[in-house]
PDB file of C-alpha atoms in Angstrom:
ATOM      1  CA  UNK A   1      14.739  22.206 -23.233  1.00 38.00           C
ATOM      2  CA  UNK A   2      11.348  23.443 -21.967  1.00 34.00           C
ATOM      3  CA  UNK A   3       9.711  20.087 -22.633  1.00 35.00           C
ATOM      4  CA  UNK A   4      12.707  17.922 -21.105  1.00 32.00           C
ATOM      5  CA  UNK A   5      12.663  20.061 -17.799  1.00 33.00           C
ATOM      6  CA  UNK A   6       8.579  19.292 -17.244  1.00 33.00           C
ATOM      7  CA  UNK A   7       9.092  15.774 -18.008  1.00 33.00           C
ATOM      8  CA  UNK A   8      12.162  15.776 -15.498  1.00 32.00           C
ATOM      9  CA  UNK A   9       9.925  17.816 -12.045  1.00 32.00           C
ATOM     10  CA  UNK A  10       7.514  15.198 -13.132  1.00 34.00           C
ATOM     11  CA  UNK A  11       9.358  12.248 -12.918  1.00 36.00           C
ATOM     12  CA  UNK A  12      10.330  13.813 -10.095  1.00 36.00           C
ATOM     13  CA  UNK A  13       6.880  14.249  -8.611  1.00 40.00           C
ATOM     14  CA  UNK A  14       6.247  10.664  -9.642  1.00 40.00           C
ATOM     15  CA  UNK A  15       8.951   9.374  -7.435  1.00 41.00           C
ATOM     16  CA  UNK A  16       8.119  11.010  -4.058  1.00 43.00           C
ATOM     17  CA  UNK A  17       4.966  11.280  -2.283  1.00 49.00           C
ATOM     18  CA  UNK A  18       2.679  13.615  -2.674  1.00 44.00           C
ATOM     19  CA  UNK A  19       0.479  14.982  -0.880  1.00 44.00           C
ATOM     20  CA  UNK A  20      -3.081  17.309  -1.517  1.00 42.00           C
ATOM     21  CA  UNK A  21      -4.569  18.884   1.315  1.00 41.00           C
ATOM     22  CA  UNK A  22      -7.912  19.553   1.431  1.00 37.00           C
ATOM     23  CA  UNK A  23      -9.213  20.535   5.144  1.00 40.00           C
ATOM     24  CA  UNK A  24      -7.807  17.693   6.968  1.00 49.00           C
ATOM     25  CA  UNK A  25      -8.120  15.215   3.921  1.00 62.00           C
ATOM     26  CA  UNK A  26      -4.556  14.224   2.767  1.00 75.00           C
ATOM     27  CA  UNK A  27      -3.987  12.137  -0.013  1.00 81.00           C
ATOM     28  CA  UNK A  28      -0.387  10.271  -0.995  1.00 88.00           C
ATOM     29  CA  UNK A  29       0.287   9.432  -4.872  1.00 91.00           C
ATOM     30  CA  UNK A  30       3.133   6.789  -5.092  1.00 93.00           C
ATOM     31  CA  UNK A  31       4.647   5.396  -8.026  1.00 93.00           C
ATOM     32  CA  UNK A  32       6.026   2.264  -8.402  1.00 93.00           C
ATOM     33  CA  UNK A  33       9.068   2.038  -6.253  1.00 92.00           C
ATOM     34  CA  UNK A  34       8.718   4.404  -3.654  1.00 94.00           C
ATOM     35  CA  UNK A  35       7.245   4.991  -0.538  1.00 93.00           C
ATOM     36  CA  UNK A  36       6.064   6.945   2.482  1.00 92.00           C
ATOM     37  CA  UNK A  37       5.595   7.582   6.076  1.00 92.00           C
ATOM     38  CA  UNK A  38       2.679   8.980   7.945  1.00 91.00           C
ATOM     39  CA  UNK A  39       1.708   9.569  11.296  1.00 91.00           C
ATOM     40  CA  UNK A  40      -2.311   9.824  12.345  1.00 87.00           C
ATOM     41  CA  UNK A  41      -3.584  12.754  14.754  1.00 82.00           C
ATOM     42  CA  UNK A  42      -4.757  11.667  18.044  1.00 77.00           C
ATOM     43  CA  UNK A  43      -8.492  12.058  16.693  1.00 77.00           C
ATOM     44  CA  UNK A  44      -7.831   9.411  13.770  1.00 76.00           C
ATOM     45  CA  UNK A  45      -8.572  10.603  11.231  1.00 74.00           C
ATOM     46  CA  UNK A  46      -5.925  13.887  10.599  1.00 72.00           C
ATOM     47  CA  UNK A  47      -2.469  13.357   8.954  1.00 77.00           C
ATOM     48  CA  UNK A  48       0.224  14.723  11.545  1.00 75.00           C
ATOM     49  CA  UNK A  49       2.873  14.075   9.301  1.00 80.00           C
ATOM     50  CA  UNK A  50       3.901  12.890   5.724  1.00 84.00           C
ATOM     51  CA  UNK A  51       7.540  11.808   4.473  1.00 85.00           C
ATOM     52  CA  UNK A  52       8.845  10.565   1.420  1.00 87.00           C
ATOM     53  CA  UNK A  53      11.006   7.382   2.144  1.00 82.00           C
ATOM     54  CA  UNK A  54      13.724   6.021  -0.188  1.00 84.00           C
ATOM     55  CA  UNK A  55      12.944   2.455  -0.327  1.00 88.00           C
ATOM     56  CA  UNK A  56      15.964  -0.560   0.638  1.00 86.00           C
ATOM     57  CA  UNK A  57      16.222  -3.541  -1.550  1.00 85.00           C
ATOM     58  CA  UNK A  58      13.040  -5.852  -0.197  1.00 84.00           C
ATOM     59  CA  UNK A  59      13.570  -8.124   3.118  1.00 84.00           C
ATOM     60  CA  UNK A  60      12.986 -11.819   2.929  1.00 82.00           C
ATOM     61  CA  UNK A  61       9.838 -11.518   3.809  1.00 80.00           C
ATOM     62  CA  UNK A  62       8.575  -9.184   1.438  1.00 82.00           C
ATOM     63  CA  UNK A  63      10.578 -11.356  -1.369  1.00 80.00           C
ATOM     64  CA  UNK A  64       8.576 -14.558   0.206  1.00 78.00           C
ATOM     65  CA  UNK A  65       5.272 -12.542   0.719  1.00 79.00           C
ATOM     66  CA  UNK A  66       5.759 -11.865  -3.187  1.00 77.00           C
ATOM     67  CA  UNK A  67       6.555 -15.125  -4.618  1.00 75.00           C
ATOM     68  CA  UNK A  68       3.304 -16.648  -2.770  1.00 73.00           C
ATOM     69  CA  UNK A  69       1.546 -14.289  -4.691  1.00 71.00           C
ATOM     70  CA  UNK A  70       3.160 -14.292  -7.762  1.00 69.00           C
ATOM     71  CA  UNK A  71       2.458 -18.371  -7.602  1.00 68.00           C
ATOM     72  CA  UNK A  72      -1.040 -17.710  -9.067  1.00 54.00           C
ATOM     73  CA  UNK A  73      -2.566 -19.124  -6.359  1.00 47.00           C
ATOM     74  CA  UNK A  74      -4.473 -15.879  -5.257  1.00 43.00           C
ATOM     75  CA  UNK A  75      -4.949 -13.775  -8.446  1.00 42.00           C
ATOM     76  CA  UNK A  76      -8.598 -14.186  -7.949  1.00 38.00           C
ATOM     77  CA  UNK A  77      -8.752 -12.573  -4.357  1.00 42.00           C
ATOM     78  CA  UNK A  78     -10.910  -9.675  -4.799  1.00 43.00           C
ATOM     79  CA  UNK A  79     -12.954  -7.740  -1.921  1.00 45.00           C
ATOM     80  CA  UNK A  80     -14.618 -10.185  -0.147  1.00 49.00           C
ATOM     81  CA  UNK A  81     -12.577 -13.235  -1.428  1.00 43.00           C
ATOM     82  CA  UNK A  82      -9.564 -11.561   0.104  1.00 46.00           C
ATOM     83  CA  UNK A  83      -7.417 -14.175   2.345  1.00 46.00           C
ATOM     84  CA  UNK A  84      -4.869 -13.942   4.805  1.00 51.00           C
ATOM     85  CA  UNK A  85      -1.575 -15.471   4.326  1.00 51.00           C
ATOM     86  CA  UNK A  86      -1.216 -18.124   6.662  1.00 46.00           C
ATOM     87  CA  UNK A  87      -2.166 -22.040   6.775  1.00 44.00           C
ATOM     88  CA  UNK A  88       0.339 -23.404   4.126  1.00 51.00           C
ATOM     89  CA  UNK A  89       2.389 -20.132   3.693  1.00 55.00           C
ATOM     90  CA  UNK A  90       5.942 -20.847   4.234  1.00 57.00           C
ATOM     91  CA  UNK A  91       7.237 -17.559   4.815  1.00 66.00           C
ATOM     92  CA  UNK A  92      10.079 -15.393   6.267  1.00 73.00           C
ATOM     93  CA  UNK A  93      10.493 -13.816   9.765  1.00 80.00           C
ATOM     94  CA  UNK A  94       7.869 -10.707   9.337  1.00 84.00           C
ATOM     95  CA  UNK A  95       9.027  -7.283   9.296  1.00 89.00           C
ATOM     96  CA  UNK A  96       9.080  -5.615  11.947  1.00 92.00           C
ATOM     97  CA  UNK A  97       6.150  -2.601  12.400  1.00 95.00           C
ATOM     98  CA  UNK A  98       7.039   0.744  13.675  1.00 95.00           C
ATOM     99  CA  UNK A  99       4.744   1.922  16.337  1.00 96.00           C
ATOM    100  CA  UNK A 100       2.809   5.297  16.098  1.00 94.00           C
ATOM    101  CA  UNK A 101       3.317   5.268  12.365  1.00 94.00           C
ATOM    102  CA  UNK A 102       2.298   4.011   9.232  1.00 94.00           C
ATOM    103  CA  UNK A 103       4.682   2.907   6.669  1.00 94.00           C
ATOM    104  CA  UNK A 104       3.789   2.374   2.633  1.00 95.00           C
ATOM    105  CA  UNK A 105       5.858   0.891  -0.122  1.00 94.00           C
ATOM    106  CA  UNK A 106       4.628   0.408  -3.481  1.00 95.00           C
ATOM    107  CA  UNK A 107       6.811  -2.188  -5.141  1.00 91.00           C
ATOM    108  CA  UNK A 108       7.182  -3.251  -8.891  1.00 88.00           C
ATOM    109  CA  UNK A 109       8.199  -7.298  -8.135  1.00 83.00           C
ATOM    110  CA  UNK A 110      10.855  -8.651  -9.637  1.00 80.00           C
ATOM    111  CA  UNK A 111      10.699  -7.859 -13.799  1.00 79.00           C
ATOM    112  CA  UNK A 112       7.184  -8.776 -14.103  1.00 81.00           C
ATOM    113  CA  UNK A 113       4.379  -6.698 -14.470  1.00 87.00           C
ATOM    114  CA  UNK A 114       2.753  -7.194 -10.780  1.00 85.00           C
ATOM    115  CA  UNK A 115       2.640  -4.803  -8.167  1.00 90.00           C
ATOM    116  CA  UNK A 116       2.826  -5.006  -4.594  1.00 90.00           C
ATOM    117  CA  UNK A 117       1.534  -2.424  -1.600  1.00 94.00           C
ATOM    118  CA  UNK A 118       2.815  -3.043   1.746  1.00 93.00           C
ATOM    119  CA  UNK A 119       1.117  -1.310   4.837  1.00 95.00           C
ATOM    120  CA  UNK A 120       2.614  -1.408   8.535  1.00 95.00           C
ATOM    121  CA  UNK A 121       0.250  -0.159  10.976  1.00 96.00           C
ATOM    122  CA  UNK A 122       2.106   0.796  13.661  1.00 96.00           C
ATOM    123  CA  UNK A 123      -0.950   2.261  15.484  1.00 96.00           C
ATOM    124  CA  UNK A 124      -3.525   0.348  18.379  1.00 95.00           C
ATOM    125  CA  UNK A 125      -6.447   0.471  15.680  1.00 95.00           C
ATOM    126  CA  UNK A 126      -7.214  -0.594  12.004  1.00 95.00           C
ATOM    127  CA  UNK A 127      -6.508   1.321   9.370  1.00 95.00           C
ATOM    128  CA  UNK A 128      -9.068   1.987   6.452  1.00 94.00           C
ATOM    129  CA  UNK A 129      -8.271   4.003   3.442  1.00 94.00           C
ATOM    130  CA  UNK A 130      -9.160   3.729  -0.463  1.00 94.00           C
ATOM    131  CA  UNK A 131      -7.158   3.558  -3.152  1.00 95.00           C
ATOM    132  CA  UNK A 132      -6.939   4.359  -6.669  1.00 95.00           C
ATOM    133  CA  UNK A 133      -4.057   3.111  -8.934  1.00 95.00           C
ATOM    134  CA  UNK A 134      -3.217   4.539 -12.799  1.00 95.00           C
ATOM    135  CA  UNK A 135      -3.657   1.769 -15.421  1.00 94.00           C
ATOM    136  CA  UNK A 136      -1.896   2.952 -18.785  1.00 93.00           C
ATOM    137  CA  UNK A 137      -2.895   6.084 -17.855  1.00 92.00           C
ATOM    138  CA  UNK A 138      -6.137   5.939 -16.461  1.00 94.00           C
ATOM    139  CA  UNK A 139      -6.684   6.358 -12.850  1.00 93.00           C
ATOM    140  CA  UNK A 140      -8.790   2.839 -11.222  1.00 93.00           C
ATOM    141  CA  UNK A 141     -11.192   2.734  -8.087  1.00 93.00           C
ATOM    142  CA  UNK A 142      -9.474  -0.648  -6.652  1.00 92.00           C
ATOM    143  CA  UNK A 143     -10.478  -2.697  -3.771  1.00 89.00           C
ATOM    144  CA  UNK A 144      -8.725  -2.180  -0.725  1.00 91.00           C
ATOM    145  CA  UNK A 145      -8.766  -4.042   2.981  1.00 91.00           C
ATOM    146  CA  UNK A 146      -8.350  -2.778   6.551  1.00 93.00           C
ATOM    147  CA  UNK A 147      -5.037  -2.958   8.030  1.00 95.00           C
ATOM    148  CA  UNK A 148      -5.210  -4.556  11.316  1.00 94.00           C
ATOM    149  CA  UNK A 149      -3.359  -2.993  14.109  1.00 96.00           C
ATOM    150  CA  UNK A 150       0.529  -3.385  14.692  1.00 95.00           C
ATOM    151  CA  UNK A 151       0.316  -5.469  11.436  1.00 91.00           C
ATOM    152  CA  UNK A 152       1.018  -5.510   7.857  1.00 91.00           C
ATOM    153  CA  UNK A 153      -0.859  -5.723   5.001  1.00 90.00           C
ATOM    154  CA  UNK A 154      -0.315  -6.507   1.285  1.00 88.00           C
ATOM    155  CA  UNK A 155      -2.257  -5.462  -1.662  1.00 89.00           C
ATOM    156  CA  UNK A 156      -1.200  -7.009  -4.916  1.00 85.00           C
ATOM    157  CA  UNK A 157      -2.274  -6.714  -8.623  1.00 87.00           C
ATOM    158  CA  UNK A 158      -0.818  -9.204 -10.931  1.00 84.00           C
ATOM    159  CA  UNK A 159      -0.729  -6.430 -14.083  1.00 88.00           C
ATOM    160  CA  UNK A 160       1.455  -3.668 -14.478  1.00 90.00           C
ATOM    161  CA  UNK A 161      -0.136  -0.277 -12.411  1.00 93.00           C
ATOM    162  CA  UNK A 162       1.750   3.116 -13.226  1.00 93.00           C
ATOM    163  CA  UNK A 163       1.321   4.864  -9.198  1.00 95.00           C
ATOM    164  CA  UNK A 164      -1.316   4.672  -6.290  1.00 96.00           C
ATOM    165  CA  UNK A 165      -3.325   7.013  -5.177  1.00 95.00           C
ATOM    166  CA  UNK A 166      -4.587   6.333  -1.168  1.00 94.00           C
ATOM    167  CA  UNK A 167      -6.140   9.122   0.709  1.00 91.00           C
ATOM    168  CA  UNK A 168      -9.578   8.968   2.786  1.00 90.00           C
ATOM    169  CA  UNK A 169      -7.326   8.002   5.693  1.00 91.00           C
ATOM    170  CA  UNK A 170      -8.771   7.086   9.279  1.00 90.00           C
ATOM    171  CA  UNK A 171      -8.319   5.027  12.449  1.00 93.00           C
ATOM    172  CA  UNK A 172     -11.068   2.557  13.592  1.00 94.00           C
ATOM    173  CA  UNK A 173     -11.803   0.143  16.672  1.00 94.00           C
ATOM    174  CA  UNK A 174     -10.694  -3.408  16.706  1.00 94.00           C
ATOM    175  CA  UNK A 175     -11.379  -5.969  18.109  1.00 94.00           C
ATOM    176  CA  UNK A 176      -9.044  -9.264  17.790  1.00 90.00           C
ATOM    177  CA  UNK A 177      -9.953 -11.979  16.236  1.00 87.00           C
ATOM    178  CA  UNK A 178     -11.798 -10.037  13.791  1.00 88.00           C
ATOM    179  CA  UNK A 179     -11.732 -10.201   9.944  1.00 86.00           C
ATOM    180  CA  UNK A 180     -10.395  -7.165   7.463  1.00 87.00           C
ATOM    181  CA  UNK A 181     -13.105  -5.289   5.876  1.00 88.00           C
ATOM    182  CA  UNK A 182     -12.843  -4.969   1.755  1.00 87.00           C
ATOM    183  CA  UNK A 183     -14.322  -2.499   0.476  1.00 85.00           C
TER     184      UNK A 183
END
């Protein structure tokens, strides 16, 4: 019974974001299927505010956004080789982005083994944050890219991922016209 009740708070755990303060440091752990809402402090770089967010069946676009990647076509986009979908992408009305937050959904697509992180910005700067994602059981470094402002961003990995771990949050300048930063 003992063992049954740890295994059930930590699928529990698993399936709502978490959050470890350290100072002003946050950090959110989702797994696959879930997601989260944050709000910045007016300096940037301090979370005001973290919620766990039950996520709805995927929109259009995020089922469009999806099937582009799962194509093939961009499993090599790493760091700097990252694109942006447009040019040839025949895709769904976007989503739209809630200002003065930041939304995050970590999606499992469809029954294969690729994962998908959306980001809405919903904030007059970029977002930059790091990432870390659990690989049969072993935690990843991963690159990640800005998140321009009032925008939405995908991160996808086209192999099975367990959770993601993002933290290192801040706001930075932009200027339009600019490219993301990978790091």
């Amino acid at each position: 019974m003992k063992s049954f009740l740890i295994g059930a708070l930590l699928a529990f755990a698993l399936a709502h974001p978490a959050a470890a303060r350290e100072g002003q440091k946050i950090a959110v752990a989702l797994a696959v299927d879930s997601g989260a809402v944050m709000q910045i402090g007016d300096d940037g770089t301090g979370v005001a505010a973290l919620e766990g967010k039950k996520l709805d069946e995927p929109t259009p676009w995020v089922r469009s956004v999806a099937l582009h990647f799962t194509n093939g076509k961009y499993d090599w986009a790493k760091g700097e080789k990252s694109i942006s979908l447009r040019g040839d992408a025949t895709l769904e009305e976007p989503d739209p982005v809630v200002p003065g937050q930041i939304g995050f959904a970590f999606r499992k697509i469809g029954d294969s083994d690729h994962r998908l992180l959306v980001i809405a910005n919903g904030y007059d700067r970029a977002l930059v944050y790091r990432a870390q994602i659990r690989v049969k059981g072993e935690d990843r470094y991963t690159d990640v890219c800005m998140v321009p402002p009032g925008t939405h961003a995908f991160e996808h990995w086209p192999y099975a991922s367990e959770r993601i771990l993002m933290a290192d949050f801040r706001l930075e300048s932009w200027t339009n016209g600019q490219a993301p930063r990978c790091e």
